[in-house]
């Protein structure tokens, strides 16, 4: 069981945490929403929560609650720039289908 970051994503997270001046890592979760059922929730973590699973990738700690881990285990988080847009991309091997807008998925 693991969540990983590409080197580019890890660099972006480290730079952002340094700019914020606080933070212990990144929190990744899923919530029920959208036309396909699930959506990613990504936020910077200032503390750890009881029960969190913790992973480290390229020097960045990633925290995931056990319920979400069932849907995102094996996910690689990348940071990409496509044209004028840039942001995190989720390479989740568990995804069976995603909506056309890219906002939600199902497993």
Short mmCIF file of C-alpha atoms in Angstrom, two decimals, residues 1-5 28 55-57 62 64 69 72-77:
data_model
loop_
_atom_site.label_atom_id
_atom_site.label_comp_id
_atom_site.label_asym_id
_atom_site.label_seq_id
_atom_site.Cartn_x
_atom_site.Cartn_y
_atom_site.Cartn_z
CA UNK A 1 0.00 0.00 0.00
CA UNK A 2 1.48 3.31 -1.01
CA UNK A 3 0.87 6.79 -2.35
CA UNK A 4 3.79 8.32 -4.27
CA UNK A 5 4.71 11.67 -5.77
CA UNK A 28 -5.07 13.21 0.11
CA UNK A 55 3.67 7.76 3.27
CA UNK A 56 6.87 9.55 2.29
CA UNK A 57 7.92 10.21 -1.28
CA UNK A 62 1.45 12.26 2.39
CA UNK A 64 -4.44 9.45 3.88
CA UNK A 69 -6.92 4.58 0.94
CA UNK A 72 -6.49 5.54 -4.04
CA UNK A 73 -3.94 2.89 -3.04
CA UNK A 74 -1.15 2.87 -5.60
CA UNK A 75 -1.84 6.41 -6.82
CA UNK A 76 1.02 8.51 -8.12
CA UNK A 77 0.58 12.26 -7.81
#
